[in-house]
XYZ file of N, CA and C in Angstrom:
690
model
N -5.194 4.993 29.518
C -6.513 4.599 30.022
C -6.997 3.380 29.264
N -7.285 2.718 29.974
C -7.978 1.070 29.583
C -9.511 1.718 28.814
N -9.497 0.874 27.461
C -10.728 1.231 27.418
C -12.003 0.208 27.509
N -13.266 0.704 27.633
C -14.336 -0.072 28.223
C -15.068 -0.047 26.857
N -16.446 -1.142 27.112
C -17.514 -1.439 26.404
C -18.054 -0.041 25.685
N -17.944 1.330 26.848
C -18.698 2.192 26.281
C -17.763 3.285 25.833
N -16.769 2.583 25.198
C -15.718 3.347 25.092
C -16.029 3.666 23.214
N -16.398 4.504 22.557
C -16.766 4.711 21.216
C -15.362 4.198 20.386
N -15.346 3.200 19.717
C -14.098 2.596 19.392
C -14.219 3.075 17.882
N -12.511 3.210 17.188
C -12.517 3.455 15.264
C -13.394 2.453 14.491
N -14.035 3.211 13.563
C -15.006 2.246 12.732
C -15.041 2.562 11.770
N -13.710 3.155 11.282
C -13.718 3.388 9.769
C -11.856 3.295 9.510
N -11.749 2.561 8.805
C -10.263 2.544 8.149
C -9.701 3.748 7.147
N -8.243 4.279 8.264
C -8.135 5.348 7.292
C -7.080 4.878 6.415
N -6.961 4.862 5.202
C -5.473 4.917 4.138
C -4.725 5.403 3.967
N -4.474 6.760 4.482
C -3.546 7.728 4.697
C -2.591 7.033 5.572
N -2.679 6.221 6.669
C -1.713 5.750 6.956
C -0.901 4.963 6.712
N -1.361 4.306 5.406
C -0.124 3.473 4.309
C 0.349 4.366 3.332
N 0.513 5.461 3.347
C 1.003 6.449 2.336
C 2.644 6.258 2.284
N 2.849 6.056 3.423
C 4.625 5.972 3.996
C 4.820 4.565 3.335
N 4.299 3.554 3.431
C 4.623 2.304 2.938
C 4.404 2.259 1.250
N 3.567 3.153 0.917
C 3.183 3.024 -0.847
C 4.543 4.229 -1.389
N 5.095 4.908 -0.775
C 5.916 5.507 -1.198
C 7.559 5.118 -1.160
N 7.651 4.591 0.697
C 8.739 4.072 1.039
C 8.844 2.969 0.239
N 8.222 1.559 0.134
C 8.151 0.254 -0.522
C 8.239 0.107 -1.572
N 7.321 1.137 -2.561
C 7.053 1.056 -3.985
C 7.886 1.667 -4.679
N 7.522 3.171 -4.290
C 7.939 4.046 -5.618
C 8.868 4.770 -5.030
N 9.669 4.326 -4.042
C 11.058 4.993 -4.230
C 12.395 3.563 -4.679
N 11.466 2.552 -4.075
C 12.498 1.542 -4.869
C 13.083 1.402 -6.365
N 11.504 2.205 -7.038
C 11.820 1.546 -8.810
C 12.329 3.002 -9.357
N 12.285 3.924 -8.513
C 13.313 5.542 -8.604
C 14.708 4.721 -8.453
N 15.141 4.823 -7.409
C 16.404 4.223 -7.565
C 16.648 3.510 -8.206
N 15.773 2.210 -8.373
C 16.562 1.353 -10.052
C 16.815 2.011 -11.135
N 16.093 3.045 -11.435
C 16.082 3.492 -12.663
C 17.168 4.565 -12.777
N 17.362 5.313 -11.636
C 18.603 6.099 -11.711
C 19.945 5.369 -11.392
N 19.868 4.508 -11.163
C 21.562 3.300 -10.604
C 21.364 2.954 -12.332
N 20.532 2.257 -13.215
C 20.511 2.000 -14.444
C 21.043 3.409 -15.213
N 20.388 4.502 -14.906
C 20.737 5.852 -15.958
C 22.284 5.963 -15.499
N 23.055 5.532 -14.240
C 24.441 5.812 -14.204
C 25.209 4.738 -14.426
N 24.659 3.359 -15.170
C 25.263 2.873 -15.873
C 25.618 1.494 -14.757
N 24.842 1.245 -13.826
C 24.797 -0.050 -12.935
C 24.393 -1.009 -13.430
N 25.432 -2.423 -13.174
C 24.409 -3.547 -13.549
C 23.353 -3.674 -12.335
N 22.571 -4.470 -13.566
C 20.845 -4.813 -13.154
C 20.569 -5.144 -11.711
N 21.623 -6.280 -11.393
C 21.498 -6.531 -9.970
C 21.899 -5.627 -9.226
N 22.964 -4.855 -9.469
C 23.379 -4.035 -8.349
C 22.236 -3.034 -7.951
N 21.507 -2.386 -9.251
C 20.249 -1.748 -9.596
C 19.305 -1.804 -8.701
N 18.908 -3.205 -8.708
C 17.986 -4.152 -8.357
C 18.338 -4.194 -6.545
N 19.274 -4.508 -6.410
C 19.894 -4.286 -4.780
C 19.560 -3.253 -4.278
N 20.068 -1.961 -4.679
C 20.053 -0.842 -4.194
C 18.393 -0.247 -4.383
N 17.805 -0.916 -5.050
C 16.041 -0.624 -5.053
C 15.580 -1.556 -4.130
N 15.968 -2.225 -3.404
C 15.622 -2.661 -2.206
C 15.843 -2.340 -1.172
N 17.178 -1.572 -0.818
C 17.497 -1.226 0.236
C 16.826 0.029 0.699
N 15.808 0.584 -0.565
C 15.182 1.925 -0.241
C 14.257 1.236 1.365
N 13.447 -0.050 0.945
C 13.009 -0.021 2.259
C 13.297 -0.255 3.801
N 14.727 -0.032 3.810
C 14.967 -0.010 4.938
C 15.008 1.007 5.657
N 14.865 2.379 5.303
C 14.632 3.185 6.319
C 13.330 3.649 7.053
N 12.646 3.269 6.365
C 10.910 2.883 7.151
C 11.308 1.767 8.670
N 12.069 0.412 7.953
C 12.234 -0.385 9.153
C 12.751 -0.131 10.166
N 13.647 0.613 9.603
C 14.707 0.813 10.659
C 14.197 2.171 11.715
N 13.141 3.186 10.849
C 12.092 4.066 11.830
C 11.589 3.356 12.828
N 10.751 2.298 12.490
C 10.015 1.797 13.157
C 10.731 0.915 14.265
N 11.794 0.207 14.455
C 12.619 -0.148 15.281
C 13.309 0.719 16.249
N 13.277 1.869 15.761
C 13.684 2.996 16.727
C 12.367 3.716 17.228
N 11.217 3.234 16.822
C 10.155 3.869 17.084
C 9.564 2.861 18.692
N 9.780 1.912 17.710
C 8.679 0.101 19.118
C 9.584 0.174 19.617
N 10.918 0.165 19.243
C 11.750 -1.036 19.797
C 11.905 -2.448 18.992
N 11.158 -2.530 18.549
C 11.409 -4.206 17.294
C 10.839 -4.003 15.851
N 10.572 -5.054 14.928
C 10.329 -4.925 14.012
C 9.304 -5.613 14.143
N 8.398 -5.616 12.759
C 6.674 -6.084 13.210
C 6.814 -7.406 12.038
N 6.028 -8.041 11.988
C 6.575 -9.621 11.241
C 7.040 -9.603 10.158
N 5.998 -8.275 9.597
C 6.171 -8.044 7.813
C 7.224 -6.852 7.773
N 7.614 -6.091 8.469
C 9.153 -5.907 8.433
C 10.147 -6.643 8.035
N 10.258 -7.696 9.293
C 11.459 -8.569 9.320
C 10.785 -9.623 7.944
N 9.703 -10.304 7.314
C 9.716 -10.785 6.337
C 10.126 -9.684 5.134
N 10.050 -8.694 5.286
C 10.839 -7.957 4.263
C 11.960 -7.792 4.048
N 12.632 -7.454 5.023
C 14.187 -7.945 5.180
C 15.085 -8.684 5.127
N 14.429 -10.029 5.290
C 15.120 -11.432 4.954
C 14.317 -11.906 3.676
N 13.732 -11.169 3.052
C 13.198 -11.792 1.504
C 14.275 -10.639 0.809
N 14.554 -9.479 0.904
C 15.806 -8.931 0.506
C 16.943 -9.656 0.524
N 17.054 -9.637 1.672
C 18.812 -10.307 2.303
C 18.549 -11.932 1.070
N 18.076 -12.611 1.380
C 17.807 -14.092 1.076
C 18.029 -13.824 -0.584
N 17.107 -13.194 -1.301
C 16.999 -12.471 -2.929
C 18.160 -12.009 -3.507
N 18.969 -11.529 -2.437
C 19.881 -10.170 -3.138
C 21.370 -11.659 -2.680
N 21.314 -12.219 -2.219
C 22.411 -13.002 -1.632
C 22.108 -14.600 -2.639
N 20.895 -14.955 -3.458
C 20.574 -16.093 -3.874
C 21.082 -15.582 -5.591
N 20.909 -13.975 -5.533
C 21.129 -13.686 -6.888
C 22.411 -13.234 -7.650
N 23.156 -12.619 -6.247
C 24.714 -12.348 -6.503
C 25.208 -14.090 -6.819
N 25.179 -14.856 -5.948
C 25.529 -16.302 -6.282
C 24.902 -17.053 -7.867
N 23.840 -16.702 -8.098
C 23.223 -17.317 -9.336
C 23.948 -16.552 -10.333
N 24.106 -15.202 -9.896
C 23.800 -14.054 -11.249
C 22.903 -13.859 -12.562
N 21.549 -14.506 -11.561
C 20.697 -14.432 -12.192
C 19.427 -12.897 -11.974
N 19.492 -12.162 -11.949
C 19.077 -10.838 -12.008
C 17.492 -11.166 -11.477
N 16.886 -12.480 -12.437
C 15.528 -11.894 -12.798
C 14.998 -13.218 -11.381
N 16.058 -13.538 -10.583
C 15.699 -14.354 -9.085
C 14.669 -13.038 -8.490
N 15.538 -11.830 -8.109
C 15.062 -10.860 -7.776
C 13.501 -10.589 -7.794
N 13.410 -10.373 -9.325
C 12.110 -9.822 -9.664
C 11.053 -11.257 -9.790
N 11.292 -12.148 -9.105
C 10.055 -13.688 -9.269
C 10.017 -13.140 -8.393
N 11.046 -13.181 -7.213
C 10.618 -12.958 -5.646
C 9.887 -12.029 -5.047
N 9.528 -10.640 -5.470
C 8.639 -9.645 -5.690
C 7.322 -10.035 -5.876
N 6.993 -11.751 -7.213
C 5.909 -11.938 -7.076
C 5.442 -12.734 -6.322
N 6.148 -13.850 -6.284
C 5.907 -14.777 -5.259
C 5.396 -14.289 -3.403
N 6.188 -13.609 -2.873
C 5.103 -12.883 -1.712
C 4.083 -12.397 -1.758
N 3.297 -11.826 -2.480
C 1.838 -11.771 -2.718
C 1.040 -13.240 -2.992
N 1.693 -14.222 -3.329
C 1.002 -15.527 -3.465
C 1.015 -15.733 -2.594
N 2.157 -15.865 -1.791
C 2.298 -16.596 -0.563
C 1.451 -15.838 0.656
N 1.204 -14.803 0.404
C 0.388 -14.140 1.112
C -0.800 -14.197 1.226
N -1.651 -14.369 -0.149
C -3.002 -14.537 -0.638
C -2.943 -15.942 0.129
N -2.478 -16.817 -0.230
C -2.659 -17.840 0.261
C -2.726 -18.025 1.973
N -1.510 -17.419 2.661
C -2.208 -17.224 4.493
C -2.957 -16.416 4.381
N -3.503 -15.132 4.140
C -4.244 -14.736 4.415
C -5.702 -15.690 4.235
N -6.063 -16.100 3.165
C -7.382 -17.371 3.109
C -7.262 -18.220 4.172
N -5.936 -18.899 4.739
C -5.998 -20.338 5.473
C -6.101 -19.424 7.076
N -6.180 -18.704 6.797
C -6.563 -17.938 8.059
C -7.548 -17.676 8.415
N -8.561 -17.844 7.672
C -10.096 -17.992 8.340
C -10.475 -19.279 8.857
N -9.629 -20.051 8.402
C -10.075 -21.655 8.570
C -9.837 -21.768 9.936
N -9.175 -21.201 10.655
C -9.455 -21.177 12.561
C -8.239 -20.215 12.907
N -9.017 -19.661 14.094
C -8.301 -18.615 14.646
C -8.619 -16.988 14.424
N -8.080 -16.480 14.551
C -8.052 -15.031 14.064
C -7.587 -14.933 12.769
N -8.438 -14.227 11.879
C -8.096 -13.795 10.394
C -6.433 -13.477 10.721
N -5.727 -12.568 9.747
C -4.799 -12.159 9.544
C -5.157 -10.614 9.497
N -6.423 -10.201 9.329
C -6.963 -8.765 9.173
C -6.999 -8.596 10.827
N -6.841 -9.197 11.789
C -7.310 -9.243 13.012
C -5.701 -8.394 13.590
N -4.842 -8.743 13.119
C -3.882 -8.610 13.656
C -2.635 -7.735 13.007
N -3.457 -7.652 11.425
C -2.756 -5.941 10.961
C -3.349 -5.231 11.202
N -5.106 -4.872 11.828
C -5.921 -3.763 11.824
C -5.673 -3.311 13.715
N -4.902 -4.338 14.507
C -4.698 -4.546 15.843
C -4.226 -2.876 16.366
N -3.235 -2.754 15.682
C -3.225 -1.709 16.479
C -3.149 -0.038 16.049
N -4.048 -0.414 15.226
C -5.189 0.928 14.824
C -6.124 0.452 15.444
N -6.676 -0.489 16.089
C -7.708 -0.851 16.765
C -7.316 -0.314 18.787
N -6.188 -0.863 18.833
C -6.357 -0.488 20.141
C -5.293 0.605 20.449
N -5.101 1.409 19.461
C -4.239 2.998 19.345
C -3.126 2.592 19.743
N -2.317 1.651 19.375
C -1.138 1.676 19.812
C -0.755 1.344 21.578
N -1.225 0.649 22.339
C -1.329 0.475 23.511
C -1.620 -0.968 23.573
N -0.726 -1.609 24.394
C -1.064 -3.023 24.539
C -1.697 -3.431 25.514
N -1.879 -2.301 26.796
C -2.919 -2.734 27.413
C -4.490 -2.940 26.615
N -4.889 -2.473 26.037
C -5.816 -2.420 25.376
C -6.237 -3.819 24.410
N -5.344 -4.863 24.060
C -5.975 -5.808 23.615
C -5.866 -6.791 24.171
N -6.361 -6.830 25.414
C -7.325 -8.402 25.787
C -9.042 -7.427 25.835
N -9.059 -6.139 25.317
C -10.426 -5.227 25.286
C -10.874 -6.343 24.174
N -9.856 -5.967 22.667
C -10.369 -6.558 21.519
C -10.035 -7.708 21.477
N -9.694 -8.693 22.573
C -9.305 -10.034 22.204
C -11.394 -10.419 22.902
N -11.546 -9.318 23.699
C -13.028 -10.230 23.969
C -13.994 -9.769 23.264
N -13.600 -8.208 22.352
C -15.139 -8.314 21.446
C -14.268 -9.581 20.129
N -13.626 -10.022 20.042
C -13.274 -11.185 18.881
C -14.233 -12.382 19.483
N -13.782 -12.457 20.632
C -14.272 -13.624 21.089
C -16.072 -13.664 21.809
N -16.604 -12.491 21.896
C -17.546 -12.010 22.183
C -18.872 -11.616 21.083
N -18.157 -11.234 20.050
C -19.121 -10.363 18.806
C -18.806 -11.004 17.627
N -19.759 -11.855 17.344
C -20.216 -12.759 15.891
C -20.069 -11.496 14.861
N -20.622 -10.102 14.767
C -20.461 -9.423 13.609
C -18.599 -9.105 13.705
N -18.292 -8.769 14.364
C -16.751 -8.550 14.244
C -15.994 -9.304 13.622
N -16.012 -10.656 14.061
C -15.259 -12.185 13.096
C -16.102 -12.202 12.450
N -16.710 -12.366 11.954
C -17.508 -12.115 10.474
C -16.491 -11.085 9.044
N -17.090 -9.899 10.089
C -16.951 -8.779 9.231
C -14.904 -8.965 8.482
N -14.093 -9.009 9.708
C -12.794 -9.464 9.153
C -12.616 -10.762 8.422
N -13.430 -11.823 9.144
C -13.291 -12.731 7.619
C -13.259 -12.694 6.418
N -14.606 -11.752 6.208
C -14.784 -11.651 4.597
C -13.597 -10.253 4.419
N -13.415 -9.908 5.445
C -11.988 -8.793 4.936
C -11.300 -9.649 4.123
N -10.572 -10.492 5.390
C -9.203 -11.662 5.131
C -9.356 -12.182 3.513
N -10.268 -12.583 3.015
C -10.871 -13.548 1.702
C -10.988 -12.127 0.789
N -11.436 -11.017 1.129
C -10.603 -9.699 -0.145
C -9.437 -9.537 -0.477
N -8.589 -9.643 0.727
C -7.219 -9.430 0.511
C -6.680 -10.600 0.096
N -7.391 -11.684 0.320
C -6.774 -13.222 -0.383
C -6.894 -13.141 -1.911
N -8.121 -12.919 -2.239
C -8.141 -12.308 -3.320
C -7.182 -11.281 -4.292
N -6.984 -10.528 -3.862
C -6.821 -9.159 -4.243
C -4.943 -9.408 -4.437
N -4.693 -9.877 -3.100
C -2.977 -10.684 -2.924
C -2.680 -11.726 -4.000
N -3.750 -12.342 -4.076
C -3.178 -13.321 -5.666
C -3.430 -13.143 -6.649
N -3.612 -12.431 -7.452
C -4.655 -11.597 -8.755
C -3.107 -10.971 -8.652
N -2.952 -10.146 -7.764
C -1.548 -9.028 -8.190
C -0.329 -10.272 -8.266
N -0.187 -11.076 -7.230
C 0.936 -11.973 -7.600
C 0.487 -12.987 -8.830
N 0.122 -13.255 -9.284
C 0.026 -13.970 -10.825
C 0.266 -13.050 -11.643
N -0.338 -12.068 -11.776
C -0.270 -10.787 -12.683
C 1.524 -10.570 -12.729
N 2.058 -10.250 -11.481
C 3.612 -10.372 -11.266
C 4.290 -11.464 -11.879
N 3.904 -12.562 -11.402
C 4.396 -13.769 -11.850
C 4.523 -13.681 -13.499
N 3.477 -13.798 -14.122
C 3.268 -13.757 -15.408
C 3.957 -12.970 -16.457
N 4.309 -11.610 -15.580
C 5.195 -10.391 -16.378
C 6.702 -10.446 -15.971
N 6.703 -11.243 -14.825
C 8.244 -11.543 -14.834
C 9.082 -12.102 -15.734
N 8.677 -13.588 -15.837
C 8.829 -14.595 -16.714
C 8.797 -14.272 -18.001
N 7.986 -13.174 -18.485
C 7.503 -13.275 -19.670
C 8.070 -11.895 -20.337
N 8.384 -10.940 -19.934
C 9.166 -9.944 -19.908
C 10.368 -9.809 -20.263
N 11.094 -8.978 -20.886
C 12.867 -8.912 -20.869
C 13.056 -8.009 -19.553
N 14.064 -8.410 -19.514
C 14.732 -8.030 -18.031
C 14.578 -6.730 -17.624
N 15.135 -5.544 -18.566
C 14.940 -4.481 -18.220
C 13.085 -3.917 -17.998
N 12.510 -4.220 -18.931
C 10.856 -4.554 -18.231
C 10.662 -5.075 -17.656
N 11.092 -6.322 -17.143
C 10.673 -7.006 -15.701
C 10.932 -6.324 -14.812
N 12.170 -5.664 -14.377
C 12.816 -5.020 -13.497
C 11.804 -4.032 -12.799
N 11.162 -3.692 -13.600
C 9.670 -2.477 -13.480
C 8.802 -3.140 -12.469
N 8.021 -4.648 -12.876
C 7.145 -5.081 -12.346
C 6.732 -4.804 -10.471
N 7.727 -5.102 -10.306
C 7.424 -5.164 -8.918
C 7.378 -3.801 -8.152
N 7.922 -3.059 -9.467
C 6.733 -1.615 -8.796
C 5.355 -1.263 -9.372
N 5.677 -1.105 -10.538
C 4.313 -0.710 -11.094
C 3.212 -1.686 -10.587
N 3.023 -2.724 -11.088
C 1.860 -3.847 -10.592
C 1.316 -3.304 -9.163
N 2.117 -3.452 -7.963
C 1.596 -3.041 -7.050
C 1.316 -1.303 -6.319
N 1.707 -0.805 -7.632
C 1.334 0.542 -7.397
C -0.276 0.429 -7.672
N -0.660 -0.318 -8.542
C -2.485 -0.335 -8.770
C -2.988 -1.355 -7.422
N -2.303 -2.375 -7.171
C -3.160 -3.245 -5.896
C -3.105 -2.515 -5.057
N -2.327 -1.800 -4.514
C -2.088 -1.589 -2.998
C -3.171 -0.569 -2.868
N -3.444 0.629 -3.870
C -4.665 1.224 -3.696
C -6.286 0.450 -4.012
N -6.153 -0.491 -4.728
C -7.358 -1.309 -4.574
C -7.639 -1.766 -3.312
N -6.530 -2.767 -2.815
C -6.635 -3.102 -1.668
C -7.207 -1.955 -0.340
N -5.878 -0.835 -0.031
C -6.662 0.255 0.969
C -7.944 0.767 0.264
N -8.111 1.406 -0.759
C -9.290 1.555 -0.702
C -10.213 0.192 -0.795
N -10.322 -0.281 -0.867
C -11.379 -1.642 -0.674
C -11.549 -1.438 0.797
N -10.790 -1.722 1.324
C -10.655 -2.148 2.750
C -11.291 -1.198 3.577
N -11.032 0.570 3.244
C -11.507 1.809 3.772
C -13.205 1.543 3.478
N -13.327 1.641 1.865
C -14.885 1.268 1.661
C -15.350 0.071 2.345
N -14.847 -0.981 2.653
C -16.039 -2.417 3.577
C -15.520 -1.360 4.908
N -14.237 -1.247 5.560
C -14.555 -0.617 6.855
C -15.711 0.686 7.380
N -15.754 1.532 6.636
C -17.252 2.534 6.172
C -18.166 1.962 6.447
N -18.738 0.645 5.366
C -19.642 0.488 4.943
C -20.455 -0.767 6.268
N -19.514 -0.801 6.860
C -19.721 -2.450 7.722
C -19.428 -1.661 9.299
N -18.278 -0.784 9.331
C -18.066 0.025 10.795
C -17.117 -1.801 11.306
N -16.877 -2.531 10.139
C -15.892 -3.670 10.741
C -17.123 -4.760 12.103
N -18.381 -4.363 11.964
C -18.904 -4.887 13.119
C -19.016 -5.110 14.377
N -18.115 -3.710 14.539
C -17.511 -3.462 16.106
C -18.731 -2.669 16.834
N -19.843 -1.895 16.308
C -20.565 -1.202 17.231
C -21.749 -2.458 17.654
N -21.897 -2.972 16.495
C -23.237 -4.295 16.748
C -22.811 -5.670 17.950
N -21.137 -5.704 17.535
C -20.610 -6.462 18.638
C -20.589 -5.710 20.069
N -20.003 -4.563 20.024
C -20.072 -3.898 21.575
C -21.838 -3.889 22.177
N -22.666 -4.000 21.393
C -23.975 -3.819 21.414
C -24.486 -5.261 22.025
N -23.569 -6.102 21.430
C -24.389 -7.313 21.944
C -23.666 -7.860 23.213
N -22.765 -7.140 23.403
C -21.640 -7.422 24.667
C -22.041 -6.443 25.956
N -22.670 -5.506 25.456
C -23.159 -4.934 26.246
C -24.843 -5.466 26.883
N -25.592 -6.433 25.532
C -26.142 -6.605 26.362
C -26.133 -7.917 27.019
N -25.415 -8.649 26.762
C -25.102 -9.772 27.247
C -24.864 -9.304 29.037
N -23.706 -8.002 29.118
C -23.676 -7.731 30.546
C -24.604 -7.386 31.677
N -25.755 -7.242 30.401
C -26.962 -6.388 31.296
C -27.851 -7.354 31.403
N -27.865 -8.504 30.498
C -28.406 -9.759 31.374
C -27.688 -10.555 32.490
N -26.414 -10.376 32.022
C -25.825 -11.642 33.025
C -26.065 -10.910 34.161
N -26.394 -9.213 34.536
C -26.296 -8.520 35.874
C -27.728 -9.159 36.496
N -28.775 -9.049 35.819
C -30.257 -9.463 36.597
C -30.115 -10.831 37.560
């Protein structure tokens, strides 16, 4: 079913549904490093095989859509690319920069993404917004284009997570470099074991606290219809 103006739409972000990604991504990767290390693996191989933990999330989800979603496939080819730049270098600690460096690079689109167009919050919150159904977003392509509180409200999302994305990648950056190897090796779990819950919860608290600006936009879309009818 298509939904309409008076259709009571989600206005609160839940976090429970990144639980699979904070477990799959994070903390089963730096489990496996640490047990490939306790059986006596070199670092890279270590380091390899703590990456490949996230492929069975991807590979769910490809059997789930049918494809992979952008930040899938950028996960996969920052593996492949990492794990193939570092067997050739045999430099171990390629690996663990590259862990920080995507959160920069991220912080950084996510900001240049307010500068026109749709945030980047527009289009990871998409389809918890329109339940998984693609008929459903040219609904939210017109409260975007319809409701000043809605682009608002995800802007200043987009500029938290810009935030929040480069604070953890410097923090990364900084402990890579600066670290011995077998502590570096850590970083790119631990570090983002504390952002990623800042981040969802941040994001849960402004979605709460703001409802994302979707009822004030349907409000003004609604009455926009009830003038344009007179």
């Amino acid at each position: 079913m298509t939904m309409t103006v008076g259709t009571p739409p989600p206005d609160r972000i839940r976090p429970a549904a990144a639980a699979g990604l904070l477990l799959g991504d994070l903390i089963a990767p730096a489990a496996i490093y640490y047990a490939a290390r306790a059986l006596g693996a070199p670092v890279v191989l270590a380091l390899i095989l703590g990456g490949l933990a996230c492929l069975p999330r991807q590979v769910a989800e490809l059997a789930r859509r049918g494809r992979l979603d952008g930040l899938g496939t950028a996960v996969l080819v920052a593996f492949a690319l990492s794990g193939l730049l570092s067997l050739l270098s045999g430099d171990a600690r390629v690996l663990i920069v590259k862990d920080a460096v995507w959160p920069l690079a991220a912080g950084v689109a996510a900001a240049g993404s307010c500068l026109r167009g749709k945030p980047v919050t527009f289009f990871m919150l998409r389809p918890m917004l329109t339940q998984g159904r693609p008929e459903n977003r040219p609904f939210w392509d017109q409260v975007w284009a319809r409701g000043s509180a809605f682009r608002r409200c995800l802007r200043v999302l987009a500029i938290g997570w810009s935030v929040i994305l480069l604070s953890t990648g410097a923090v990364e950056l900084l402990l890579a470099v600066s670290l011995p190897l077998n502590a570096a090796a850590a970083v790119p779990a631990v570090v983002p074991v504390i952002a990623v819950p800042v981040l969802l919860g941040g994001t849960a608290l402004y979605g709460q606290r703001t409802g994302l600006g979707i009822r004030r936009s349907l409000e003004a879309m609604s009455q926009q219809a009830t003038g344009g009818a007179r």
